[in-house]
């Protein structure tokens, strides 16, 4: 059954870094757990590694009505019990939370999982809300790892992970309400959104673009409405890598390496089977495809770039001559071109909305490459870094 966009991205975040190519237990990179958003016992964080955390906290905005309610699901991984072959997913589902019941009143949910070698992994979730405007609430949710353990016995991160909530995330759904984006909040609520504090996580709108009834609170900062590419056939646990490349690399493993991969973990075995059953036409579908994800930036529109700029009271446009006076001294070219004359080729605007002249140096024997827009012979200078000379020069200098 095809997963919803929200479920697919939630799974991708949950298992990101779970196991890395070459997907074998003996590989050096797989001697360490790379999952994001791990919540460790307080004893580990205080006595061994304060850069790790034992809690996450999210604050977000929700527009409500008298009948509004929402659900919260905590998802995480815990290390396997003796009869399990791999880390397993655990969740805590708090259902039908009526917004009126948690305004200025904290709700607490305690939970416990059985982890590796029967160790208990304990935690607590708190939920409360504050009215910050008419029909607008700021909801705060915290998740704590409350496992009690002897700090002297967990002297390595791997041992601490036995008591950890690995890859912890929150998924929320609401009824008769709508979540507001913290990444791009409505202008009238921007100042309120700026007051929201998130520690160890970031909330984004999930589901189909334009919907407001699902929220994903992930340990990885995502954009609103993140999606798994439809061409992807399944998890590779490494979303920053390319499915096509990983598929081809797995195919090149030796028979011995494939046996070890299959024995490493049930999910690694499933990945191997899926990869080996991928037909050539399915592999070609994974190849890069250019897509228009949104409308073109106005910065990229031709009419967003002026035809000329005023420098020292003189209008400069492409074709005019200038003397270069670089101010940054950021590289060797700033020193080599200082005082040289150059020809303005174009006026450009960058994504920081700053204007530049692109110039070719008159002394450059390869300036024709720069005139064609090729790199290495075309240089960018701010308006304050050039002196107008006019259109005629006496020769290269």
PDB file of C-alpha atoms in Angstrom, residues 42-345:
ATOM      1  CA  UNK A  42      20.398  12.383  31.954  1.00  0.00           C
ATOM      2  CA  UNK A  43      23.281  10.582  33.677  1.00  0.00           C
ATOM      3  CA  UNK A  44      25.082  10.185  30.338  1.00  0.00           C
ATOM      4  CA  UNK A  45      24.535  13.788  29.288  1.00  0.00           C
ATOM      5  CA  UNK A  46      25.645  15.260  32.622  1.00  0.00           C
ATOM      6  CA  UNK A  47      28.681  13.089  33.327  1.00  0.00           C
ATOM      7  CA  UNK A  48      30.027  12.175  29.888  1.00  0.00           C
ATOM      8  CA  UNK A  49      28.826  14.182  26.902  1.00  0.00           C
ATOM      9  CA  UNK A  50      26.901  17.429  27.468  1.00  0.00           C
ATOM     10  CA  UNK A  51      26.606  17.857  23.683  1.00  0.00           C
ATOM     11  CA  UNK A  52      24.040  15.037  23.725  1.00  0.00           C
ATOM     12  CA  UNK A  53      20.595  15.813  25.069  1.00  0.00           C
ATOM     13  CA  UNK A  54      18.041  13.965  27.138  1.00  0.00           C
ATOM     14  CA  UNK A  55      15.007  15.935  25.956  1.00  0.00           C
ATOM     15  CA  UNK A  56      13.437  17.704  23.028  1.00  0.00           C
ATOM     16  CA  UNK A  57      11.070  20.649  23.182  1.00  0.00           C
ATOM     17  CA  UNK A  58       8.868  22.103  20.481  1.00  0.00           C
ATOM     18  CA  UNK A  59       6.594  25.139  20.408  1.00  0.00           C
ATOM     19  CA  UNK A  60       4.256  25.860  17.525  1.00  0.00           C
ATOM     20  CA  UNK A  61       1.093  27.794  16.699  1.00  0.00           C
ATOM     21  CA  UNK A  62      -2.352  26.407  15.992  1.00  0.00           C
ATOM     22  CA  UNK A  63      -5.488  28.320  14.999  1.00  0.00           C
ATOM     23  CA  UNK A  64      -8.441  26.789  16.843  1.00  0.00           C
ATOM     24  CA  UNK A  65     -12.214  26.671  17.231  1.00  0.00           C
ATOM     25  CA  UNK A  66     -14.237  25.531  20.276  1.00  0.00           C
ATOM     26  CA  UNK A  67     -14.365  21.978  18.862  1.00  0.00           C
ATOM     27  CA  UNK A  68     -10.680  21.722  17.946  1.00  0.00           C
ATOM     28  CA  UNK A  69      -8.650  18.707  18.964  1.00  0.00           C
ATOM     29  CA  UNK A  70      -5.350  17.146  17.966  1.00  0.00           C
ATOM     30  CA  UNK A  71      -3.410  13.900  18.251  1.00  0.00           C
ATOM     31  CA  UNK A  72       0.280  13.522  19.105  1.00  0.00           C
ATOM     32  CA  UNK A  73       2.416  10.513  18.212  1.00  0.00           C
ATOM     33  CA  UNK A  74       5.964  10.124  19.498  1.00  0.00           C
ATOM     34  CA  UNK A  75       8.014   7.845  17.241  1.00  0.00           C
ATOM     35  CA  UNK A  76      11.472   6.535  18.070  1.00  0.00           C
ATOM     36  CA  UNK A  77      13.731   3.505  17.791  1.00  0.00           C
ATOM     37  CA  UNK A  78      15.057   1.418  20.673  1.00  0.00           C
ATOM     38  CA  UNK A  79      17.828  -1.151  20.531  1.00  0.00           C
ATOM     39  CA  UNK A  80      16.638  -4.744  20.095  1.00  0.00           C
ATOM     40  CA  UNK A  81      15.717  -7.188  22.792  1.00  0.00           C
ATOM     41  CA  UNK A  82      17.446 -10.556  22.858  1.00  0.00           C
ATOM     42  CA  UNK A  83      14.848 -12.152  20.566  1.00  0.00           C
ATOM     43  CA  UNK A  84      14.917  -9.274  18.058  1.00  0.00           C
ATOM     44  CA  UNK A  85      17.382  -8.885  15.193  1.00  0.00           C
ATOM     45  CA  UNK A  86      17.378  -5.116  14.798  1.00  0.00           C
ATOM     46  CA  UNK A  87      16.383  -1.846  16.472  1.00  0.00           C
ATOM     47  CA  UNK A  88      12.615  -1.646  16.529  1.00  0.00           C
ATOM     48  CA  UNK A  89      10.149   1.183  16.275  1.00  0.00           C
ATOM     49  CA  UNK A  90       8.227   2.255  19.339  1.00  0.00           C
ATOM     50  CA  UNK A  91       5.577   4.921  19.631  1.00  0.00           C
ATOM     51  CA  UNK A  92       3.427   6.728  22.160  1.00  0.00           C
ATOM     52  CA  UNK A  93       0.042   7.859  20.860  1.00  0.00           C
ATOM     53  CA  UNK A  94      -1.897  10.542  22.721  1.00  0.00           C
ATOM     54  CA  UNK A  95      -5.279  10.791  21.031  1.00  0.00           C
ATOM     55  CA  UNK A  96      -8.121  13.306  20.920  1.00  0.00           C
ATOM     56  CA  UNK A  97      -6.530  16.092  22.939  1.00  0.00           C
ATOM     57  CA  UNK A  98      -9.156  18.810  23.202  1.00  0.00           C
ATOM     58  CA  UNK A  99      -7.374  22.127  23.085  1.00  0.00           C
ATOM     59  CA  UNK A 100      -9.406  23.548  25.941  1.00  0.00           C
ATOM     60  CA  UNK A 101      -8.147  20.855  28.327  1.00  0.00           C
ATOM     61  CA  UNK A 102      -4.488  21.822  28.016  1.00  0.00           C
ATOM     62  CA  UNK A 103      -4.702  25.626  28.035  1.00  0.00           C
ATOM     63  CA  UNK A 104      -2.665  26.783  31.048  1.00  0.00           C
ATOM     64  CA  UNK A 105      -2.802  23.212  32.298  1.00  0.00           C
ATOM     65  CA  UNK A 106       0.010  20.732  31.667  1.00  0.00           C
ATOM     66  CA  UNK A 107      -0.824  17.209  30.589  1.00  0.00           C
ATOM     67  CA  UNK A 108       1.769  14.523  31.327  1.00  0.00           C
ATOM     68  CA  UNK A 109       2.106  11.084  29.733  1.00  0.00           C
ATOM     69  CA  UNK A 110       4.664   8.625  31.106  1.00  0.00           C
ATOM     70  CA  UNK A 111       5.815   5.617  29.096  1.00  0.00           C
ATOM     71  CA  UNK A 112       8.270   2.738  29.242  1.00  0.00           C
ATOM     72  CA  UNK A 113       9.763   0.430  26.614  1.00  0.00           C
ATOM     73  CA  UNK A 114      11.774  -2.763  26.932  1.00  0.00           C
ATOM     74  CA  UNK A 115      15.149  -2.293  25.267  1.00  0.00           C
ATOM     75  CA  UNK A 116      18.334  -4.286  24.736  1.00  0.00           C
ATOM     76  CA  UNK A 117      18.893  -7.137  27.201  1.00  0.00           C
ATOM     77  CA  UNK A 118      15.604  -6.288  28.871  1.00  0.00           C
ATOM     78  CA  UNK A 119      16.723  -2.850  30.021  1.00  0.00           C
ATOM     79  CA  UNK A 120      13.809  -0.497  30.666  1.00  0.00           C
ATOM     80  CA  UNK A 121      13.803   2.713  28.650  1.00  0.00           C
ATOM     81  CA  UNK A 122      11.574   5.246  30.401  1.00  0.00           C
ATOM     82  CA  UNK A 123      10.279   8.572  29.219  1.00  0.00           C
ATOM     83  CA  UNK A 124       7.791  11.329  29.771  1.00  0.00           C
ATOM     84  CA  UNK A 125       5.869  13.624  27.450  1.00  0.00           C
ATOM     85  CA  UNK A 126       4.337  16.907  28.595  1.00  0.00           C
ATOM     86  CA  UNK A 127       1.789  18.935  26.635  1.00  0.00           C
ATOM     87  CA  UNK A 128       0.447  22.377  27.429  1.00  0.00           C
ATOM     88  CA  UNK A 129      -0.911  25.382  25.571  1.00  0.00           C
ATOM     89  CA  UNK A 130      -1.121  29.130  26.031  1.00  0.00           C
ATOM     90  CA  UNK A 131      -3.501  31.586  24.407  1.00  0.00           C
ATOM     91  CA  UNK A 132      -1.432  34.092  22.422  1.00  0.00           C
ATOM     92  CA  UNK A 133      -4.218  35.687  20.387  1.00  0.00           C
ATOM     93  CA  UNK A 134      -7.857  35.390  19.459  1.00  0.00           C
ATOM     94  CA  UNK A 135      -8.455  31.743  18.526  1.00  0.00           C
ATOM     95  CA  UNK A 136      -4.683  31.209  18.477  1.00  0.00           C
ATOM     96  CA  UNK A 137      -2.707  28.912  20.772  1.00  0.00           C
ATOM     97  CA  UNK A 138       0.970  28.319  21.304  1.00  0.00           C
ATOM     98  CA  UNK A 139       1.343  24.607  22.042  1.00  0.00           C
ATOM     99  CA  UNK A 140       4.410  23.333  23.858  1.00  0.00           C
ATOM    100  CA  UNK A 141       5.421  19.662  23.879  1.00  0.00           C
ATOM    101  CA  UNK A 142       8.465  18.230  25.630  1.00  0.00           C
ATOM    102  CA  UNK A 143       9.776  14.662  25.560  1.00  0.00           C
ATOM    103  CA  UNK A 144      12.239  13.531  28.218  1.00  0.00           C
ATOM    104  CA  UNK A 145      14.300  10.390  28.624  1.00  0.00           C
ATOM    105  CA  UNK A 146      13.781   9.698  32.333  1.00  0.00           C
ATOM    106  CA  UNK A 147      15.642   6.371  32.456  1.00  0.00           C
ATOM    107  CA  UNK A 148      17.510   5.938  35.725  1.00  0.00           C
ATOM    108  CA  UNK A 149      20.917   4.325  35.315  1.00  0.00           C
ATOM    109  CA  UNK A 150      24.393   4.320  36.833  1.00  0.00           C
ATOM    110  CA  UNK A 151      26.589   6.843  35.002  1.00  0.00           C
ATOM    111  CA  UNK A 152      29.676   4.746  35.772  1.00  0.00           C
ATOM    112  CA  UNK A 153      28.222   1.830  33.819  1.00  0.00           C
ATOM    113  CA  UNK A 154      27.510   3.790  30.633  1.00  0.00           C
ATOM    114  CA  UNK A 155      30.981   5.090  29.827  1.00  0.00           C
ATOM    115  CA  UNK A 156      30.540   4.905  26.038  1.00  0.00           C
ATOM    116  CA  UNK A 157      27.906   6.323  23.733  1.00  0.00           C
ATOM    117  CA  UNK A 158      27.020   2.854  22.448  1.00  0.00           C
ATOM    118  CA  UNK A 159      26.232   1.727  25.991  1.00  0.00           C
ATOM    119  CA  UNK A 160      24.207   4.871  26.574  1.00  0.00           C
ATOM    120  CA  UNK A 161      22.235   4.080  23.411  1.00  0.00           C
ATOM    121  CA  UNK A 162      20.909   0.927  25.109  1.00  0.00           C
ATOM    122  CA  UNK A 163      18.879   3.292  27.294  1.00  0.00           C
ATOM    123  CA  UNK A 164      18.160   5.803  24.519  1.00  0.00           C
ATOM    124  CA  UNK A 165      15.173   6.989  22.539  1.00  0.00           C
ATOM    125  CA  UNK A 166      16.817   6.954  19.115  1.00  0.00           C
ATOM    126  CA  UNK A 167      15.699   9.170  16.235  1.00  0.00           C
ATOM    127  CA  UNK A 168      12.865  10.665  18.305  1.00  0.00           C
ATOM    128  CA  UNK A 169      10.244  12.677  16.408  1.00  0.00           C
ATOM    129  CA  UNK A 170       6.656  13.862  16.831  1.00  0.00           C
ATOM    130  CA  UNK A 171       3.805  13.583  14.335  1.00  0.00           C
ATOM    131  CA  UNK A 172       0.645  15.620  14.931  1.00  0.00           C
ATOM    132  CA  UNK A 173      -2.760  15.765  13.280  1.00  0.00           C
ATOM    133  CA  UNK A 174      -5.588  18.181  14.078  1.00  0.00           C
ATOM    134  CA  UNK A 175      -9.337  18.451  13.497  1.00  0.00           C
ATOM    135  CA  UNK A 176     -11.328  21.696  13.232  1.00  0.00           C
ATOM    136  CA  UNK A 177      -8.032  23.563  13.517  1.00  0.00           C
ATOM    137  CA  UNK A 178      -4.997  24.425  11.434  1.00  0.00           C
ATOM    138  CA  UNK A 179      -1.313  24.455  12.162  1.00  0.00           C
ATOM    139  CA  UNK A 180       0.634  27.575  11.211  1.00  0.00           C
ATOM    140  CA  UNK A 181       4.044  27.474   9.574  1.00  0.00           C
ATOM    141  CA  UNK A 182       6.951  28.612  11.730  1.00  0.00           C
ATOM    142  CA  UNK A 183       9.233  28.675   8.696  1.00  0.00           C
ATOM    143  CA  UNK A 184       7.016  31.120   6.801  1.00  0.00           C
ATOM    144  CA  UNK A 185       4.293  32.290   9.208  1.00  0.00           C
ATOM    145  CA  UNK A 186       1.456  34.612   8.148  1.00  0.00           C
ATOM    146  CA  UNK A 187       2.729  38.169   8.444  1.00  0.00           C
ATOM    147  CA  UNK A 188       0.209  39.099  11.145  1.00  0.00           C
ATOM    148  CA  UNK A 189       1.540  36.271  13.347  1.00  0.00           C
ATOM    149  CA  UNK A 190       5.254  36.580  12.552  1.00  0.00           C
ATOM    150  CA  UNK A 191       6.197  38.280  15.830  1.00  0.00           C
ATOM    151  CA  UNK A 192       4.358  35.582  17.800  1.00  0.00           C
ATOM    152  CA  UNK A 193       5.999  32.837  15.740  1.00  0.00           C
ATOM    153  CA  UNK A 194       9.410  34.348  16.453  1.00  0.00           C
ATOM    154  CA  UNK A 195       8.774  33.800  20.165  1.00  0.00           C
ATOM    155  CA  UNK A 196       8.369  30.030  19.724  1.00  0.00           C
ATOM    156  CA  UNK A 197      11.344  28.079  21.014  1.00  0.00           C
ATOM    157  CA  UNK A 198      12.416  24.718  19.645  1.00  0.00           C
ATOM    158  CA  UNK A 199      15.256  22.677  21.107  1.00  0.00           C
ATOM    159  CA  UNK A 200      16.594  19.621  19.313  1.00  0.00           C
ATOM    160  CA  UNK A 201      13.824  19.697  16.705  1.00  0.00           C
ATOM    161  CA  UNK A 202      11.895  21.869  14.254  1.00  0.00           C
ATOM    162  CA  UNK A 203       8.163  21.715  13.337  1.00  0.00           C
ATOM    163  CA  UNK A 204       7.109  21.786   9.682  1.00  0.00           C
ATOM    164  CA  UNK A 205       3.789  21.446   7.904  1.00  0.00           C
ATOM    165  CA  UNK A 206       3.410  17.961   6.434  1.00  0.00           C
ATOM    166  CA  UNK A 207       1.195  16.256   3.887  1.00  0.00           C
ATOM    167  CA  UNK A 208       0.054  17.690   0.582  1.00  0.00           C
ATOM    168  CA  UNK A 209       1.193  21.270  -0.161  1.00  0.00           C
ATOM    169  CA  UNK A 210      -1.405  23.734   1.085  1.00  0.00           C
ATOM    170  CA  UNK A 211      -2.824  21.482   3.799  1.00  0.00           C
ATOM    171  CA  UNK A 212      -2.646  22.610   7.439  1.00  0.00           C
ATOM    172  CA  UNK A 213      -3.818  19.574   9.407  1.00  0.00           C
ATOM    173  CA  UNK A 214      -0.517  17.692   9.857  1.00  0.00           C
ATOM    174  CA  UNK A 215       2.723  18.680  11.542  1.00  0.00           C
ATOM    175  CA  UNK A 216       6.050  16.852  11.676  1.00  0.00           C
ATOM    176  CA  UNK A 217       8.449  17.764  14.474  1.00  0.00           C
ATOM    177  CA  UNK A 218      11.766  16.343  13.312  1.00  0.00           C
ATOM    178  CA  UNK A 219      15.345  16.396  14.631  1.00  0.00           C
ATOM    179  CA  UNK A 220      16.409  17.417  11.113  1.00  0.00           C
ATOM    180  CA  UNK A 221      15.410  20.900   9.928  1.00  0.00           C
ATOM    181  CA  UNK A 222      13.181  20.455   6.889  1.00  0.00           C
ATOM    182  CA  UNK A 223      11.133  22.793   4.732  1.00  0.00           C
ATOM    183  CA  UNK A 224       7.350  22.825   4.932  1.00  0.00           C
ATOM    184  CA  UNK A 225       5.731  19.948   3.016  1.00  0.00           C
ATOM    185  CA  UNK A 226       8.885  17.835   2.595  1.00  0.00           C
ATOM    186  CA  UNK A 227       8.433  14.930   0.212  1.00  0.00           C
ATOM    187  CA  UNK A 228      10.205  11.737  -0.718  1.00  0.00           C
ATOM    188  CA  UNK A 229      10.856  11.706  -4.468  1.00  0.00           C
ATOM    189  CA  UNK A 230       8.241   9.548  -6.230  1.00  0.00           C
ATOM    190  CA  UNK A 231      11.040   7.812  -8.149  1.00  0.00           C
ATOM    191  CA  UNK A 232      12.464   6.368  -4.923  1.00  0.00           C
ATOM    192  CA  UNK A 233      11.630   2.671  -4.517  1.00  0.00           C
ATOM    193  CA  UNK A 234      12.407   2.481  -0.808  1.00  0.00           C
ATOM    194  CA  UNK A 235      14.719   3.382   2.044  1.00  0.00           C
ATOM    195  CA  UNK A 236      18.490   3.561   1.644  1.00  0.00           C
ATOM    196  CA  UNK A 237      18.801   5.270   5.071  1.00  0.00           C
ATOM    197  CA  UNK A 238      20.905   8.029   3.483  1.00  0.00           C
ATOM    198  CA  UNK A 239      18.706  10.754   2.003  1.00  0.00           C
ATOM    199  CA  UNK A 240      21.692  12.940   1.063  1.00  0.00           C
ATOM    200  CA  UNK A 241      22.944  10.238  -1.287  1.00  0.00           C
ATOM    201  CA  UNK A 242      21.536   9.347  -4.715  1.00  0.00           C
ATOM    202  CA  UNK A 243      19.317   6.256  -4.993  1.00  0.00           C
ATOM    203  CA  UNK A 244      20.610   5.433  -8.470  1.00  0.00           C
ATOM    204  CA  UNK A 245      24.249   5.463  -7.348  1.00  0.00           C
ATOM    205  CA  UNK A 246      23.567   3.409  -4.222  1.00  0.00           C
ATOM    206  CA  UNK A 247      21.607   0.870  -6.277  1.00  0.00           C
ATOM    207  CA  UNK A 248      24.485   0.443  -8.723  1.00  0.00           C
ATOM    208  CA  UNK A 249      27.047   0.246  -5.916  1.00  0.00           C
ATOM    209  CA  UNK A 250      25.092  -2.488  -4.108  1.00  0.00           C
ATOM    210  CA  UNK A 251      24.945  -4.413  -7.379  1.00  0.00           C
ATOM    211  CA  UNK A 252      28.756  -4.379  -7.553  1.00  0.00           C
ATOM    212  CA  UNK A 253      29.220  -6.017  -4.138  1.00  0.00           C
ATOM    213  CA  UNK A 254      30.845  -9.434  -4.179  1.00  0.00           C
ATOM    214  CA  UNK A 255      28.790 -12.494  -3.282  1.00  0.00           C
ATOM    215  CA  UNK A 256      30.602 -12.656   0.066  1.00  0.00           C
ATOM    216  CA  UNK A 257      29.806  -9.006   0.785  1.00  0.00           C
ATOM    217  CA  UNK A 258      26.153  -9.541  -0.133  1.00  0.00           C
ATOM    218  CA  UNK A 259      25.914 -12.470   2.271  1.00  0.00           C
ATOM    219  CA  UNK A 260      27.298 -10.290   5.067  1.00  0.00           C
ATOM    220  CA  UNK A 261      24.914  -7.478   4.146  1.00  0.00           C
ATOM    221  CA  UNK A 262      21.930  -9.839   4.321  1.00  0.00           C
ATOM    222  CA  UNK A 263      23.063 -11.139   7.712  1.00  0.00           C
ATOM    223  CA  UNK A 264      23.695  -7.687   9.180  1.00  0.00           C
ATOM    224  CA  UNK A 265      20.092  -6.623   9.650  1.00  0.00           C
ATOM    225  CA  UNK A 266      16.612  -7.550   8.344  1.00  0.00           C
ATOM    226  CA  UNK A 267      16.260  -4.112   6.774  1.00  0.00           C
ATOM    227  CA  UNK A 268      19.628  -4.493   5.061  1.00  0.00           C
ATOM    228  CA  UNK A 269      18.471  -7.870   3.746  1.00  0.00           C
ATOM    229  CA  UNK A 270      15.245  -6.302   2.436  1.00  0.00           C
ATOM    230  CA  UNK A 271      17.265  -3.514   0.785  1.00  0.00           C
ATOM    231  CA  UNK A 272      19.523  -6.074  -0.922  1.00  0.00           C
ATOM    232  CA  UNK A 273      16.543  -8.066  -2.222  1.00  0.00           C
ATOM    233  CA  UNK A 274      14.840  -4.909  -3.481  1.00  0.00           C
ATOM    234  CA  UNK A 275      17.988  -3.710  -5.216  1.00  0.00           C
ATOM    235  CA  UNK A 276      18.699  -7.008  -6.938  1.00  0.00           C
ATOM    236  CA  UNK A 277      15.108  -7.187  -8.179  1.00  0.00           C
ATOM    237  CA  UNK A 278      15.245  -3.679  -9.669  1.00  0.00           C
ATOM    238  CA  UNK A 279      14.777  -3.881 -13.431  1.00  0.00           C
ATOM    239  CA  UNK A 280      16.910  -1.767 -15.762  1.00  0.00           C
ATOM    240  CA  UNK A 281      13.955   0.417 -16.757  1.00  0.00           C
ATOM    241  CA  UNK A 282      13.197   1.008 -13.061  1.00  0.00           C
ATOM    242  CA  UNK A 283      16.824   2.003 -12.533  1.00  0.00           C
ATOM    243  CA  UNK A 284      16.646   4.490 -15.397  1.00  0.00           C
ATOM    244  CA  UNK A 285      13.587   6.075 -13.760  1.00  0.00           C
ATOM    245  CA  UNK A 286      15.790   6.974 -10.788  1.00  0.00           C
ATOM    246  CA  UNK A 287      18.017   9.087 -13.024  1.00  0.00           C
ATOM    247  CA  UNK A 288      18.079  12.808 -12.397  1.00  0.00           C
ATOM    248  CA  UNK A 289      15.120  14.777 -13.699  1.00  0.00           C
ATOM    249  CA  UNK A 290      14.792  18.548 -13.869  1.00  0.00           C
ATOM    250  CA  UNK A 291      11.675  19.745 -12.077  1.00  0.00           C
ATOM    251  CA  UNK A 292      10.152  23.163 -11.508  1.00  0.00           C
ATOM    252  CA  UNK A 293       9.397  23.092  -7.800  1.00  0.00           C
ATOM    253  CA  UNK A 294       8.054  26.642  -7.603  1.00  0.00           C
ATOM    254  CA  UNK A 295       7.779  29.801  -9.631  1.00  0.00           C
ATOM    255  CA  UNK A 296      10.998  31.474 -10.757  1.00  0.00           C
ATOM    256  CA  UNK A 297      12.613  33.825  -8.292  1.00  0.00           C
ATOM    257  CA  UNK A 298      12.083  37.475  -9.224  1.00  0.00           C
ATOM    258  CA  UNK A 299      15.847  37.859  -8.880  1.00  0.00           C
ATOM    259  CA  UNK A 300      16.228  35.585 -11.901  1.00  0.00           C
ATOM    260  CA  UNK A 301      13.903  37.656 -14.064  1.00  0.00           C
ATOM    261  CA  UNK A 302      15.631  39.867 -16.638  1.00  0.00           C
ATOM    262  CA  UNK A 303      13.564  42.921 -15.694  1.00  0.00           C
ATOM    263  CA  UNK A 304      14.860  42.644 -12.123  1.00  0.00           C
ATOM    264  CA  UNK A 305      18.358  43.701 -13.250  1.00  0.00           C
ATOM    265  CA  UNK A 306      18.871  47.390 -14.152  1.00  0.00           C
ATOM    266  CA  UNK A 307      20.330  48.360 -17.516  1.00  0.00           C
ATOM    267  CA  UNK A 308      22.793  50.756 -15.883  1.00  0.00           C
ATOM    268  CA  UNK A 309      24.165  51.875 -12.518  1.00  0.00           C
ATOM    269  CA  UNK A 310      25.310  55.279 -11.290  1.00  0.00           C
ATOM    270  CA  UNK A 311      28.896  55.376  -9.974  1.00  0.00           C
ATOM    271  CA  UNK A 312      30.395  58.687  -8.800  1.00  0.00           C
ATOM    272  CA  UNK A 313      27.595  60.510 -10.600  1.00  0.00           C
ATOM    273  CA  UNK A 314      28.334  58.769 -13.918  1.00  0.00           C
ATOM    274  CA  UNK A 315      25.995  56.263 -15.542  1.00  0.00           C
ATOM    275  CA  UNK A 316      27.721  52.964 -16.330  1.00  0.00           C
ATOM    276  CA  UNK A 317      26.346  50.243 -18.602  1.00  0.00           C
ATOM    277  CA  UNK A 318      27.755  47.198 -20.465  1.00  0.00           C
ATOM    278  CA  UNK A 319      30.532  48.259 -22.838  1.00  0.00           C
ATOM    279  CA  UNK A 320      31.843  51.057 -20.630  1.00  0.00           C
ATOM    280  CA  UNK A 321      35.448  51.147 -19.447  1.00  0.00           C
ATOM    281  CA  UNK A 322      36.386  51.216 -15.774  1.00  0.00           C
ATOM    282  CA  UNK A 323      39.466  51.039 -13.596  1.00  0.00           C
ATOM    283  CA  UNK A 324      39.335  48.296 -10.985  1.00  0.00           C
ATOM    284  CA  UNK A 325      39.780  49.167  -7.316  1.00  0.00           C
ATOM    285  CA  UNK A 326      39.032  45.939  -5.383  1.00  0.00           C
ATOM    286  CA  UNK A 327      38.475  46.524  -1.684  1.00  0.00           C
ATOM    287  CA  UNK A 328      38.139  43.047  -0.252  1.00  0.00           C
ATOM    288  CA  UNK A 329      41.644  41.645  -0.906  1.00  0.00           C
ATOM    289  CA  UNK A 330      39.926  38.276  -0.670  1.00  0.00           C
ATOM    290  CA  UNK A 331      42.148  36.473  -3.205  1.00  0.00           C
ATOM    291  CA  UNK A 332      45.120  36.874  -5.545  1.00  0.00           C
ATOM    292  CA  UNK A 333      42.964  38.430  -8.263  1.00  0.00           C
ATOM    293  CA  UNK A 334      42.132  41.381  -6.016  1.00  0.00           C
ATOM    294  CA  UNK A 335      45.839  42.174  -5.890  1.00  0.00           C
ATOM    295  CA  UNK A 336      46.655  41.281  -9.505  1.00  0.00           C
ATOM    296  CA  UNK A 337      43.804  43.351 -10.980  1.00  0.00           C
ATOM    297  CA  UNK A 338      44.103  46.390  -8.724  1.00  0.00           C
ATOM    298  CA  UNK A 339      44.485  49.477 -10.956  1.00  0.00           C
ATOM    299  CA  UNK A 340      43.856  47.561 -14.185  1.00  0.00           C
ATOM    300  CA  UNK A 341      41.337  48.743 -16.756  1.00  0.00           C
ATOM    301  CA  UNK A 342      38.410  46.535 -17.682  1.00  0.00           C
ATOM    302  CA  UNK A 343      35.278  46.409 -19.821  1.00  0.00           C
ATOM    303  CA  UNK A 344      31.836  46.007 -18.259  1.00  0.00           C
ATOM    304  CA  UNK A 345      30.166  42.959 -19.824  1.00  0.00           C
TER     305      UNK A 345
END
